[in-house]
Amino acid sequence: MVLKKRYYVSVGTGTIEDAQTLADLGDYSYEYAVEATDQEIRELRWLMSSYEAETEKTFARAGVPYKSADHDEATDEYNAQVRELYAMIYRLGTPETRGHIEKMRIMEKLGNPDYRQPGYGKHNAEEAIEVDKRERVEPK
C-alpha cells in the first residue's frame, strides 16, 4: 500500500507545503489541500514550475502592442498548462478542494474561450461596433 500525505497548495505563490512545514510557518496561506504519494507530489511540483514558466512567457509577450492574445499560441499553451495543473490538483484534492474547483468552473472556462462574442470575427472591431449600434436603444 502506497502512503499518501496531505499537502497544501498555493497556485498564487507557486508553493506546495506539507503539514509540518505548514505548522512551522504559522502564517502560510494556501488555496488547496491535496493528498498525494511522493511520486504524485513530484509530478505536481513539476507542473507548478512549468506553470510558472508559462506565466512568465505569457507576461513577457503581453506588452507587444501589435500582437493580439486572441488565438495566440502562447495563450493556448498557457491555458493548457493551467488546465493540466488544475486537473491534477482536482484529482489529488480533498472533497473541499474538488468542490472549490468545480465552483470556480476554471476547467470549463479554460477549455472553451468565448470567441463567439463580438470582436472575434473576421472584421473584429467593425463587427463589435455594429453589434453595439444594433443593441443601443434610442431615447424617445
Short mmCIF file of C-alpha atoms in Angstrom, two decimals:
data_model
loop_
_atom_site.label_atom_id
_atom_site.label_comp_id
_atom_site.label_asym_id
_atom_site.label_seq_id
_atom_site.Cartn_x
_atom_site.Cartn_y
_atom_site.Cartn_z
CA MET A 1 0.00 0.00 0.00
CA VAL A 2 1.35 3.39 -1.03
CA LEU A 3 1.02 6.05 1.63
CA LYS A 4 -0.40 9.42 0.80
CA LYS A 5 0.38 12.56 2.73
CA ARG A 6 -1.57 15.78 2.87
CA TYR A 7 -0.04 18.80 1.17
CA TYR A 8 -1.18 22.38 0.93
CA VAL A 9 -1.00 24.10 -2.44
CA SER A 10 -0.96 27.79 -3.31
CA VAL A 11 -1.10 28.36 -7.05
CA GLY A 12 -0.83 32.12 -6.48
CA THR A 13 2.54 31.86 -4.76
CA GLY A 14 3.65 28.68 -6.53
CA THR A 15 4.20 26.73 -3.32
CA ILE A 16 3.41 23.23 -2.10
CA GLU A 17 3.98 22.52 1.58
CA ASP A 18 3.43 19.52 3.84
CA ALA A 19 1.65 19.63 7.19
CA GLN A 20 4.88 20.01 9.22
CA THR A 21 6.09 22.95 7.14
CA LEU A 22 2.62 24.46 7.37
CA ALA A 23 2.80 24.24 11.17
CA ASP A 24 6.36 25.66 11.21
CA LEU A 25 5.45 28.62 9.01
CA GLY A 26 2.42 29.52 11.06
CA ASP A 27 1.07 32.18 8.72
CA TYR A 28 1.25 30.23 5.44
CA SER A 29 -1.92 30.60 3.44
CA TYR A 30 -2.94 28.06 0.84
CA GLU A 31 -5.76 27.59 -1.63
CA TYR A 32 -6.00 23.81 -1.94
CA ALA A 33 -5.40 20.69 0.12
CA VAL A 34 -4.34 17.54 -1.71
CA GLU A 35 -3.42 14.01 -0.70
CA ALA A 36 -0.54 12.58 -2.71
CA THR A 37 2.19 9.97 -2.82
CA ASP A 38 5.81 11.05 -3.11
CA GLN A 39 5.68 10.44 -6.88
CA GLU A 40 2.44 12.38 -7.30
CA ILE A 41 3.77 15.36 -5.37
CA ARG A 42 6.92 15.38 -7.54
CA GLU A 43 4.66 15.50 -10.62
CA LEU A 44 2.60 18.30 -9.08
CA ARG A 45 5.74 20.29 -8.26
CA TRP A 46 6.94 19.83 -11.85
CA LEU A 47 3.56 21.05 -13.17
CA MET A 48 3.71 24.03 -10.82
CA SER A 49 7.18 25.02 -12.06
CA SER A 50 6.06 24.55 -15.70
CA TYR A 51 3.02 26.72 -14.99
CA GLU A 52 5.24 29.45 -13.55
CA ALA A 53 7.48 29.32 -16.63
CA GLU A 54 4.44 29.66 -18.94
CA THR A 55 3.18 32.56 -16.81
CA GLU A 56 6.50 34.36 -17.29
CA LYS A 57 6.47 33.74 -21.06
CA THR A 58 2.91 34.97 -21.40
CA PHE A 59 3.63 38.03 -19.28
CA ALA A 60 6.75 38.85 -21.31
CA ARG A 61 4.86 38.86 -24.60
CA ALA A 62 1.81 40.69 -23.21
CA GLY A 63 3.41 44.07 -23.80
CA VAL A 64 3.86 43.56 -27.54
CA PRO A 65 1.47 46.20 -28.90
CA TYR A 66 0.86 44.70 -32.34
CA LYS A 67 0.29 41.10 -31.16
CA SER A 68 -3.21 40.15 -30.04
CA ALA A 69 -3.56 37.49 -27.35
CA ASP A 70 -6.61 36.10 -29.12
CA HIS A 71 -5.92 32.84 -30.91
CA ASP A 72 -2.26 33.08 -29.91
CA GLU A 73 -0.04 30.03 -29.41
CA ALA A 74 1.42 31.41 -26.17
CA THR A 75 -2.06 31.94 -24.73
CA ASP A 76 -3.16 28.47 -25.85
CA GLU A 77 -0.06 26.92 -24.25
CA TYR A 78 -0.66 28.85 -21.04
CA ASN A 79 -4.31 27.75 -20.90
CA ALA A 80 -3.28 24.13 -21.49
CA GLN A 81 -0.72 24.36 -18.69
CA VAL A 82 -3.25 25.84 -16.27
CA ARG A 83 -5.80 23.15 -17.21
CA GLU A 84 -3.23 20.42 -16.59
CA LEU A 85 -2.23 21.90 -13.23
CA TYR A 86 -5.80 22.29 -12.00
CA ALA A 87 -6.73 18.82 -13.31
CA MET A 88 -4.02 17.28 -11.14
CA ILE A 89 -4.95 19.40 -8.12
CA TYR A 90 -8.55 18.28 -8.65
CA ARG A 91 -7.58 14.61 -9.00
CA LEU A 92 -5.47 14.67 -5.81
CA GLY A 93 -7.69 17.13 -3.96
CA THR A 94 -9.71 16.65 -0.85
CA PRO A 95 -13.50 16.81 -1.26
CA GLU A 96 -13.36 20.50 -0.27
CA THR A 97 -10.69 21.19 -2.89
CA ARG A 98 -12.63 19.40 -5.62
CA GLY A 99 -15.79 21.27 -4.66
CA HIS A 100 -13.98 24.61 -4.81
CA ILE A 101 -12.52 23.89 -8.24
CA GLU A 102 -15.95 22.81 -9.50
CA LYS A 103 -17.49 26.07 -8.22
CA MET A 104 -14.78 28.11 -9.95
CA ARG A 105 -15.59 26.35 -13.26
CA ILE A 106 -11.99 27.02 -14.30
CA MET A 107 -11.68 23.83 -16.34
CA GLU A 108 -14.74 24.76 -18.39
CA LYS A 109 -13.65 28.37 -18.83
CA LEU A 110 -10.12 27.47 -19.96
CA GLY A 111 -11.39 24.79 -22.32
CA ASN A 112 -13.97 26.99 -24.01
CA PRO A 113 -12.79 30.55 -24.69
CA ASP A 114 -15.80 32.52 -25.80
CA TYR A 115 -14.74 33.54 -29.29
CA ARG A 116 -18.38 33.90 -30.37
CA GLN A 117 -18.58 37.35 -28.79
CA PRO A 118 -18.44 40.49 -30.96
CA GLY A 119 -14.91 41.48 -31.87
CA TYR A 120 -13.62 37.96 -32.56
CA GLY A 121 -14.81 37.69 -36.16
CA LYS A 122 -13.08 38.41 -39.45
CA HIS A 123 -13.60 42.12 -39.13
CA ASN A 124 -13.01 42.32 -35.36
CA ALA A 125 -13.54 45.95 -34.32
CA GLU A 126 -16.02 46.73 -37.08
CA GLU A 127 -18.12 43.75 -36.03
CA ALA A 128 -18.13 44.82 -32.39
CA ILE A 129 -19.14 48.38 -33.32
CA GLU A 130 -22.03 47.14 -35.50
CA VAL A 131 -23.32 44.91 -32.70
CA ASP A 132 -23.09 47.82 -30.28
CA LYS A 133 -25.07 50.06 -32.65
CA ARG A 134 -27.81 47.43 -33.07
CA GLU A 135 -28.11 46.94 -29.30
CA ARG A 136 -28.44 50.63 -28.46
CA VAL A 137 -31.91 51.82 -27.75
CA GLU A 138 -32.60 55.34 -28.91
CA PRO A 139 -34.24 57.61 -26.30
CA LYS A 140 -37.86 58.51 -27.09
#
